[in-house]
Amino acid sequence: MKVLVLGPGGREHAIIRALLADPEVEQVHSAPGNAGIAELVPVHAVDANDPAAATGLARELAVDLVVVGPEAPLVAGVADALREAGFAVFGPSREAARLEGSKAFAKEVMAAAGVPTAMARVATDAHEAADALDAFGAPYVVKDDGLAAGKGVVVTADRAAALAHAEACFAAGGSVVVEEYLDGPEVSLFVLTDGTRVVPLSPAQDFKRIFDGDEGPNTGGMGAYTPLPWLPAGFVDEVLERVARPTVDELRRRGTPFVGVLYCGLALTSRGLRVIEFNARFGDPETQAVLARLTTPLGRLLLDAATGRLDEAERLRWRPEAAVTVVVAAQGYPDAPRTGDPLEGLAEAEALEGVHVVHAGTAVAPEGAEHAGATVSAGGRVLAVVGLGADLDAARERAYRGVGLVRLAGSQHRTDIALRAARGEVAVPTVPASPQEQA
């Protein structure tokens, strides 16, 4: 099997590492890739968001499967163009990807499918936003209706800050979704689907805020871990029955089947399971942790999903260890990340037992540039260090030992990824019994 992976980030690096471990996968190519990906497979300087360019590359390489990593190519219709050209594609159509591209569309689909989610209002001007904020009260939740790379959400007790975020979205020509606040811990569950059948991966939890203790602005994600020892029994089955299957069924009913991975962003609230958001692709940095534990060959899984042959009865196989991912971000991230700084210590980190480094915003400095030939930072989230261990404590220890060996001027990372879970401090709210259960 020859596979082309589209995208430049850590998610794509993690996918490629997993594909290379599949004995059925003979070749992997990447476009555009990054410095770490280029050490593993051929990379191609092609714009992954351009349907014609992506299709042309797939033809040139004569690939058997195209995996679309990020959300932007999906919303741009890259998967549609590839399918029309006859390629097997893991990634939803432009219309199905609206689940991520428009929060309002996702709410509409959930309402039609009976999927539990937060109450919400769509606002297109400051007056509507103010009314919605007052209706739901604090804490205020305001989401940019379009793509925002995981950073378009503001959760705050400050009404003025919430309204300012909404007004910034309006000024950029967008709209917002104002929601009720959902209490309880959050969970990310990736569900593979061929448009009809669904197969869940291992639940994970990520950390969006830039600083320890969930302080500071939202980012694209500063770390993640899996499995989640605090999840109640039957959680994954409940998500499949109440969230994933109804959503996949509703999109198929509309004539826009969802093929790829449905990212279910969930909250376990005092009123039960609720969907926070859907994404139309693997989450980053959760993918780095989840795929580190998967032993079922990934290439065959993704090809079966792309070609309508997913086996819902298959039980995926997982390493028994826990995985913890810690993101190393550039100075100034998320507002104004500094780029072009050399990275050192990567080989030393990789040499540690149970540790590997996943590149995200990295590049090789070109000839004539400062640090020519060296691996340098090229984005806000520069890389992630993944630790595998017998439990979360051991995985954390390995991941942070690796982080300690990475040298990048002005870099920042959180020190508390998976800490509360390792200490047994994550609590799931008790859901009151229904009148029927009380009877």
Coordinates of C-alpha atoms in Angstrom, one line a residue:
M1 CA 0.0 0.0 0.0
K2 CA 1.3 3.5 -0.9
V3 CA -0.1 6.3 1.2
L4 CA 0.0 10.1 0.8
V5 CA -0.5 12.1 4.0
L6 CA -1.4 15.8 3.6
G7 CA -0.5 18.3 6.3
P8 CA 2.5 19.9 8.0
G9 CA 2.1 19.3 11.7
G10 CA 2.5 17.0 14.7
R11 CA -0.7 15.1 13.9
E12 CA 0.6 14.2 10.5
H13 CA 4.0 13.2 11.9
A14 CA 2.2 10.9 14.4
I15 CA 0.1 9.4 11.7
I16 CA 3.1 8.7 9.5
R17 CA 5.0 7.0 12.3
A18 CA 2.0 4.7 12.9
L19 CA 1.6 4.0 9.1
L20 CA 5.3 3.0 8.8
A21 CA 4.7 0.4 11.5
D22 CA 2.0 -1.3 9.4
P23 CA 3.5 -4.2 7.4
E24 CA 1.0 -3.6 4.6
V25 CA 2.3 0.0 4.0
E26 CA 5.2 -0.1 1.6
Q27 CA 5.6 3.7 1.0
V28 CA 4.5 6.9 2.7
H29 CA 4.8 10.3 1.2
S30 CA 4.0 13.7 2.8
A31 CA 3.0 17.1 1.6
P32 CA 4.2 19.5 2.7
G33 CA 5.5 17.8 5.9
N34 CA 8.1 19.2 8.3
A35 CA 11.6 18.6 9.4
G36 CA 10.8 15.6 11.4
I37 CA 8.6 14.0 8.8
A38 CA 11.4 14.6 6.2
E39 CA 13.7 12.3 8.2
L40 CA 11.2 9.5 7.8
V41 CA 9.6 9.8 4.3
P42 CA 9.8 11.8 1.1
V43 CA 8.2 15.2 1.4
H44 CA 6.7 17.3 -1.4
A45 CA 6.5 21.1 -1.5
V46 CA 2.8 21.1 -2.5
D47 CA 0.0 23.2 -1.0
A48 CA -2.2 20.7 0.9
N49 CA -5.1 23.2 0.8
D50 CA -5.1 23.3 -3.0
P51 CA -7.4 20.6 -4.4
A52 CA -5.8 20.6 -7.9
A53 CA -2.3 20.5 -6.5
A54 CA -3.1 17.7 -4.0
T55 CA -4.8 15.6 -6.7
G56 CA -1.9 16.2 -9.1
L57 CA 0.6 14.9 -6.6
A58 CA -1.6 11.8 -5.8
R59 CA -1.7 11.0 -9.5
E60 CA 2.1 11.5 -9.9
L61 CA 2.8 9.2 -7.0
A62 CA 0.0 6.7 -8.0
V63 CA -1.0 6.3 -4.3
D64 CA -3.5 3.8 -3.0
L65 CA -4.8 6.0 -0.1
V66 CA -4.7 9.7 0.7
V67 CA -5.0 10.8 4.4
V68 CA -6.0 14.4 4.8
G69 CA -4.7 15.5 8.2
P70 CA -5.7 19.1 9.0
E71 CA -9.2 20.8 8.8
A72 CA -8.4 23.5 6.3
P73 CA -7.9 21.2 3.3
L74 CA -11.1 19.3 4.2
V75 CA -13.2 22.6 4.3
A76 CA -11.5 23.6 1.1
G77 CA -12.8 20.5 -0.7
V78 CA -9.5 18.6 -1.1
A79 CA -11.1 15.3 -0.3
D80 CA -13.9 15.9 -2.8
A81 CA -11.4 16.6 -5.6
L82 CA -9.4 13.5 -4.8
R83 CA -12.4 11.2 -4.7
E84 CA -13.7 12.6 -8.0
A85 CA -10.2 11.6 -9.4
G86 CA -10.8 8.1 -8.2
F87 CA -8.6 8.0 -5.1
A88 CA -9.5 6.3 -1.8
V89 CA -9.5 9.2 0.7
F90 CA -9.6 9.2 4.5
G91 CA -11.2 12.5 5.3
P92 CA -14.8 13.9 4.9
S93 CA -16.2 15.9 2.0
R94 CA -16.4 19.6 2.2
E95 CA -20.1 19.5 3.1
A96 CA -19.6 16.9 5.8
A97 CA -16.5 18.8 7.2
R98 CA -18.9 21.7 7.9
L99 CA -19.3 19.9 11.3
E100 CA -16.1 21.6 12.1
G101 CA -16.2 24.5 9.7
S102 CA -19.4 25.9 11.2
K103 CA -20.4 25.6 14.8
A104 CA -23.9 26.6 13.8
F105 CA -24.2 23.8 11.3
A106 CA -22.9 21.3 13.9
K107 CA -25.6 22.5 16.3
E108 CA -28.2 22.0 13.6
V109 CA -27.1 18.4 12.9
M110 CA -27.0 17.6 16.6
A111 CA -30.5 18.9 17.1
A112 CA -31.8 16.8 14.1
A113 CA -30.0 13.7 15.4
G114 CA -31.0 14.1 19.1
V115 CA -27.4 14.5 20.2
P116 CA -26.9 16.0 23.7
T117 CA -25.1 19.3 23.6
A118 CA -25.0 22.7 25.2
M119 CA -27.8 25.1 24.6
A120 CA -26.7 27.8 22.2
R121 CA -27.6 30.8 20.2
V122 CA -26.0 32.1 16.9
A123 CA -25.2 35.8 17.0
T124 CA -24.3 38.0 14.0
D125 CA -24.0 41.3 15.8
A126 CA -23.1 42.8 19.2
H127 CA -26.8 43.2 20.2
E128 CA -27.6 39.6 19.6
A129 CA -24.3 38.5 21.3
A130 CA -25.1 40.6 24.4
D131 CA -28.6 39.2 24.6
A132 CA -27.3 35.6 24.4
L133 CA -24.6 36.3 27.0
D134 CA -27.3 37.6 29.4
A135 CA -29.5 34.7 28.7
F136 CA -26.9 32.1 29.6
G137 CA -25.0 34.0 32.3
A138 CA -21.5 33.4 33.5
P139 CA -19.2 31.7 32.9
Y140 CA -19.6 33.0 29.3
V141 CA -18.7 30.7 26.3
V142 CA -18.2 32.4 22.9
K143 CA -17.1 30.5 19.9
D144 CA -16.0 31.8 16.5
D145 CA -18.4 30.0 14.1
G146 CA -15.6 29.3 11.6
L147 CA -12.3 27.5 11.7
A148 CA -9.9 28.9 14.4
A149 CA -7.3 26.1 14.8
G150 CA -8.7 25.4 18.3
K151 CA -8.1 29.0 19.5
G152 CA -11.5 30.6 18.6
V153 CA -13.2 29.9 21.9
V154 CA -13.3 32.2 24.9
V155 CA -14.5 30.9 28.3
T156 CA -14.6 33.7 30.9
A157 CA -16.4 35.2 33.8
D158 CA -15.8 38.6 32.4
R159 CA -18.8 39.7 30.3
A160 CA -16.8 42.5 28.6
A161 CA -14.1 40.1 27.5
A162 CA -16.7 37.7 26.1
L163 CA -18.4 40.5 24.2
A164 CA -15.1 41.8 22.9
H165 CA -14.3 38.4 21.5
A166 CA -17.6 38.3 19.7
E167 CA -17.1 41.8 18.3
A168 CA -13.6 40.8 17.0
C169 CA -15.3 37.9 15.2
F170 CA -17.9 40.2 13.7
A171 CA -15.2 42.7 12.6
A172 CA -13.5 39.8 10.7
G173 CA -16.7 39.1 8.9
G174 CA -17.8 36.1 10.9
S175 CA -20.5 35.1 13.4
V176 CA -20.4 33.5 16.8
V177 CA -22.1 30.8 18.8
V178 CA -22.8 31.7 22.4
E179 CA -23.4 28.7 24.6
E180 CA -24.2 27.7 28.1
Y181 CA -21.2 26.7 30.2
L182 CA -20.6 23.0 30.6
D183 CA -19.2 21.8 33.9
G184 CA -17.2 18.6 34.4
P185 CA -14.0 17.1 32.9
E186 CA -13.6 17.1 29.1
V187 CA -12.8 14.0 27.0
S188 CA -11.6 13.7 23.3
L189 CA -12.9 10.5 21.6
F190 CA -11.8 9.8 18.0
V191 CA -14.3 7.6 16.1
L192 CA -13.3 6.2 12.7
T193 CA -16.2 5.9 10.3
D194 CA -16.8 4.8 6.7
G195 CA -20.0 6.8 6.6
T196 CA -22.1 3.9 8.1
R197 CA -20.1 2.0 10.7
V198 CA -18.1 3.5 13.6
V199 CA -15.0 2.2 15.4
P200 CA -13.8 4.2 18.5
L201 CA -10.2 4.8 19.5
S202 CA -8.9 5.2 23.0
P203 CA -10.3 8.3 24.9
A204 CA -7.9 11.0 25.6
Q205 CA -7.8 14.4 27.4
D206 CA -6.0 17.5 26.2
F207 CA -5.0 20.8 27.7
K208 CA -5.9 23.9 25.8
R209 CA -4.7 26.7 28.1
I210 CA -1.1 27.9 27.7
F211 CA -0.2 27.9 31.4
D212 CA -0.3 25.4 34.3
G213 CA -3.5 25.1 36.2
D214 CA -5.5 25.9 33.0
E215 CA -4.6 29.6 33.1
G216 CA -4.0 32.0 30.2
P217 CA -5.4 32.0 26.7
N218 CA -6.5 29.0 24.6
T219 CA -4.0 27.4 22.3
G220 CA -4.2 24.6 19.8
G221 CA -3.3 22.2 22.7
M222 CA -0.3 22.0 25.1
G223 CA -0.5 18.3 25.9
A224 CA -2.6 15.2 26.2
Y225 CA -2.7 11.8 27.8
T226 CA -4.4 8.4 27.4
P227 CA -6.0 6.2 28.8
L228 CA -8.3 8.0 31.3
P229 CA -8.5 5.9 34.4
W230 CA -11.2 8.1 35.9
L231 CA -13.8 7.5 33.1
P232 CA -17.0 5.7 34.2
A233 CA -17.6 2.2 32.9
G234 CA -19.5 2.2 29.6
F235 CA -18.5 5.7 28.6
V236 CA -17.3 4.8 25.1
D237 CA -20.4 2.7 24.4
E238 CA -22.6 5.7 25.5
V239 CA -20.8 8.0 23.2
L240 CA -21.2 5.7 20.2
E241 CA -24.9 5.2 20.9
R242 CA -25.9 8.8 21.8
V243 CA -23.4 10.8 19.8
A244 CA -21.3 9.2 17.1
R245 CA -23.8 6.8 15.4
P246 CA -26.7 9.4 15.4
T247 CA -24.4 12.0 13.9
V248 CA -23.1 9.7 11.2
D249 CA -26.6 8.5 10.4
E250 CA -27.9 12.1 10.2
L251 CA -25.2 13.1 7.7
R252 CA -25.8 10.0 5.6
R253 CA -29.5 10.8 5.6
R254 CA -28.7 14.2 4.3
G255 CA -26.7 12.7 1.4
T256 CA -23.4 13.8 2.7
P257 CA -21.8 10.8 4.4
F258 CA -19.0 11.4 6.8
V259 CA -15.9 9.3 5.9
G260 CA -12.8 9.7 8.1
V261 CA -12.5 10.4 11.8
L262 CA -15.2 12.1 13.8
Y263 CA -13.5 13.9 16.7
C264 CA -16.0 14.1 19.6
G265 CA -15.1 16.8 22.1
L266 CA -17.2 15.9 25.2
A267 CA -17.9 17.1 28.7
L268 CA -19.1 14.8 31.5
T269 CA -21.4 17.3 33.3
S270 CA -23.7 17.2 36.3
R271 CA -26.5 16.7 33.8
G272 CA -24.8 13.9 31.9
L273 CA -22.8 13.6 28.7
R274 CA -22.7 16.7 26.4
V275 CA -21.0 17.4 23.1
I276 CA -18.7 20.5 23.3
E277 CA -17.7 20.4 19.6
F278 CA -17.1 18.2 16.7
N279 CA -13.9 18.2 14.6
A280 CA -13.6 16.6 11.2
R281 CA -10.0 15.2 11.7
F282 CA -7.7 13.7 14.3
G283 CA -7.1 16.1 17.2
D284 CA -3.7 17.5 17.9
P285 CA -2.0 16.8 20.4
E286 CA -4.2 13.9 21.4
T287 CA -3.3 11.9 18.3
Q288 CA 0.3 11.8 19.4
A289 CA -0.7 10.0 22.6
V290 CA -3.4 7.8 21.2
L291 CA -1.5 6.5 18.2
A292 CA 1.5 5.8 20.4
R293 CA -0.5 3.1 22.1
L294 CA -2.3 1.6 19.0
T295 CA -0.9 -1.7 17.8
T296 CA -3.6 -2.5 15.3
P297 CA -2.1 -1.7 11.8
L298 CA -3.3 1.8 11.0
G299 CA -3.0 1.7 7.2
R300 CA -5.5 -1.1 6.8
L301 CA -7.9 0.7 9.3
L302 CA -7.8 4.0 7.4
L303 CA -8.1 2.2 4.0
D304 CA -11.1 0.2 5.2
A305 CA -12.8 3.4 6.4
A306 CA -12.0 5.2 3.1
T307 CA -13.5 2.3 1.0
G308 CA -16.6 1.5 3.0
R309 CA -15.2 -1.7 4.5
L310 CA -14.8 -0.8 8.2
D311 CA -15.5 -3.8 10.5
E312 CA -17.5 -2.5 13.4
A313 CA -17.0 -5.8 15.3
E314 CA -13.2 -5.5 15.2
R315 CA -11.6 -4.9 18.6
L316 CA -8.6 -2.7 18.3
R317 CA -5.4 -3.7 20.0
W318 CA -3.6 -1.4 22.4
R319 CA -0.3 -1.3 24.2
P320 CA -0.9 -1.7 28.0
E321 CA 1.2 1.4 28.8
A322 CA -0.1 4.9 29.4
A323 CA 1.0 7.7 27.0
V324 CA 1.6 11.4 27.9
T325 CA 2.3 14.1 25.3
V326 CA 3.9 17.4 26.3
V327 CA 4.0 20.2 23.7
V328 CA 7.1 22.5 23.5
A329 CA 5.9 25.9 22.2
A330 CA 7.8 28.8 20.9
Q331 CA 8.5 32.0 22.8
G332 CA 5.5 34.3 22.3
Y333 CA 3.0 31.6 21.5
P334 CA 0.0 31.8 21.1
D335 CA -0.1 35.5 20.2
A336 CA 3.2 36.1 18.4
P337 CA 5.4 33.0 18.3
R338 CA 9.0 33.6 17.4
T339 CA 10.4 31.3 14.7
G340 CA 13.8 30.5 13.2
D341 CA 15.5 29.5 16.4
P342 CA 17.6 26.3 16.3
L343 CA 16.5 23.1 18.1
E344 CA 19.0 21.0 20.0
G345 CA 18.8 17.9 22.1
L346 CA 16.3 16.1 19.9
A347 CA 18.5 13.0 19.4
E348 CA 19.2 12.8 23.1
A349 CA 15.5 12.9 23.9
E350 CA 14.7 10.3 21.2
A351 CA 17.4 8.0 22.7
L352 CA 15.5 7.8 26.1
E353 CA 13.6 4.5 26.7
G354 CA 9.9 4.9 26.1
V355 CA 10.3 8.4 24.6
H356 CA 9.9 9.8 21.1
V357 CA 9.7 13.3 19.6
V358 CA 6.9 14.4 17.2
H359 CA 7.7 17.4 15.1
A360 CA 5.0 20.1 14.5
G361 CA 6.3 23.6 13.6
T362 CA 9.8 22.7 12.5
A363 CA 11.8 23.2 9.3
V364 CA 15.4 22.9 8.0
A365 CA 17.0 26.3 7.7
P366 CA 17.8 26.9 4.0
E367 CA 21.3 27.5 2.6
G368 CA 22.4 31.1 3.2
A369 CA 20.1 31.6 6.2
E370 CA 21.2 31.8 9.8
H371 CA 21.6 28.3 11.2
A372 CA 21.6 26.9 7.6
G373 CA 21.0 23.1 7.6
A374 CA 19.8 23.0 11.2
T375 CA 16.4 22.1 12.4
V376 CA 14.7 25.4 13.5
S377 CA 11.3 26.4 14.9
A378 CA 8.8 27.3 12.2
G379 CA 5.5 27.6 14.1
G380 CA 3.9 28.2 17.5
R381 CA 3.7 24.6 18.7
V382 CA 7.2 23.4 17.7
L383 CA 7.2 19.8 18.8
A384 CA 5.8 17.3 21.3
V385 CA 7.6 14.8 23.4
V386 CA 5.7 11.5 24.0
G387 CA 6.4 9.3 27.0
L388 CA 5.1 5.7 27.3
G389 CA 5.1 4.2 30.8
A390 CA 3.5 1.5 32.9
D391 CA 1.1 4.1 34.3
L392 CA 0.6 7.9 34.0
D393 CA 3.3 8.6 36.6
A394 CA 5.8 6.7 34.7
A395 CA 4.7 8.1 31.3
R396 CA 4.9 11.7 32.7
E397 CA 8.3 11.1 34.1
R398 CA 9.6 9.9 30.8
A399 CA 7.9 12.6 28.8
Y400 CA 9.3 15.4 31.0
R401 CA 12.7 13.9 31.1
G402 CA 12.6 14.2 27.3
V403 CA 11.4 17.7 27.4
G404 CA 14.3 18.6 29.7
L405 CA 16.7 17.6 27.0
V406 CA 15.2 19.7 24.3
R407 CA 16.8 23.1 23.9
L408 CA 15.0 26.0 22.2
A409 CA 15.5 29.6 23.2
G410 CA 12.6 31.1 25.0
S411 CA 10.5 27.9 24.7
Q412 CA 7.6 27.2 27.0
H413 CA 5.7 24.1 28.1
R414 CA 3.2 23.1 30.8
T415 CA 4.5 21.1 33.7
D416 CA 1.1 19.7 34.8
I417 CA 0.0 17.5 31.8
A418 CA -1.8 14.5 33.3
L419 CA -0.8 15.4 36.8
R420 CA -4.3 15.5 38.3
A421 CA -5.2 12.3 36.7
A422 CA -2.1 10.6 37.9
R423 CA -3.0 11.8 41.4
G424 CA -6.5 10.5 41.1
E425 CA -7.9 14.1 41.4
V426 CA -10.2 14.2 38.4
A427 CA -13.8 13.9 39.5
V428 CA -16.8 13.2 37.3
P429 CA -19.9 15.0 38.6
T430 CA -22.7 12.8 39.9
V431 CA -25.7 12.8 37.6
P432 CA -29.0 12.8 39.5
A433 CA -31.2 9.8 38.9
S434 CA -34.1 10.1 36.6
P435 CA -37.6 9.8 38.0
Q436 CA -37.9 6.4 36.3
E437 CA -34.7 5.3 38.0
Q438 CA -35.9 6.6 41.4
A439 CA -39.2 4.7 41.1

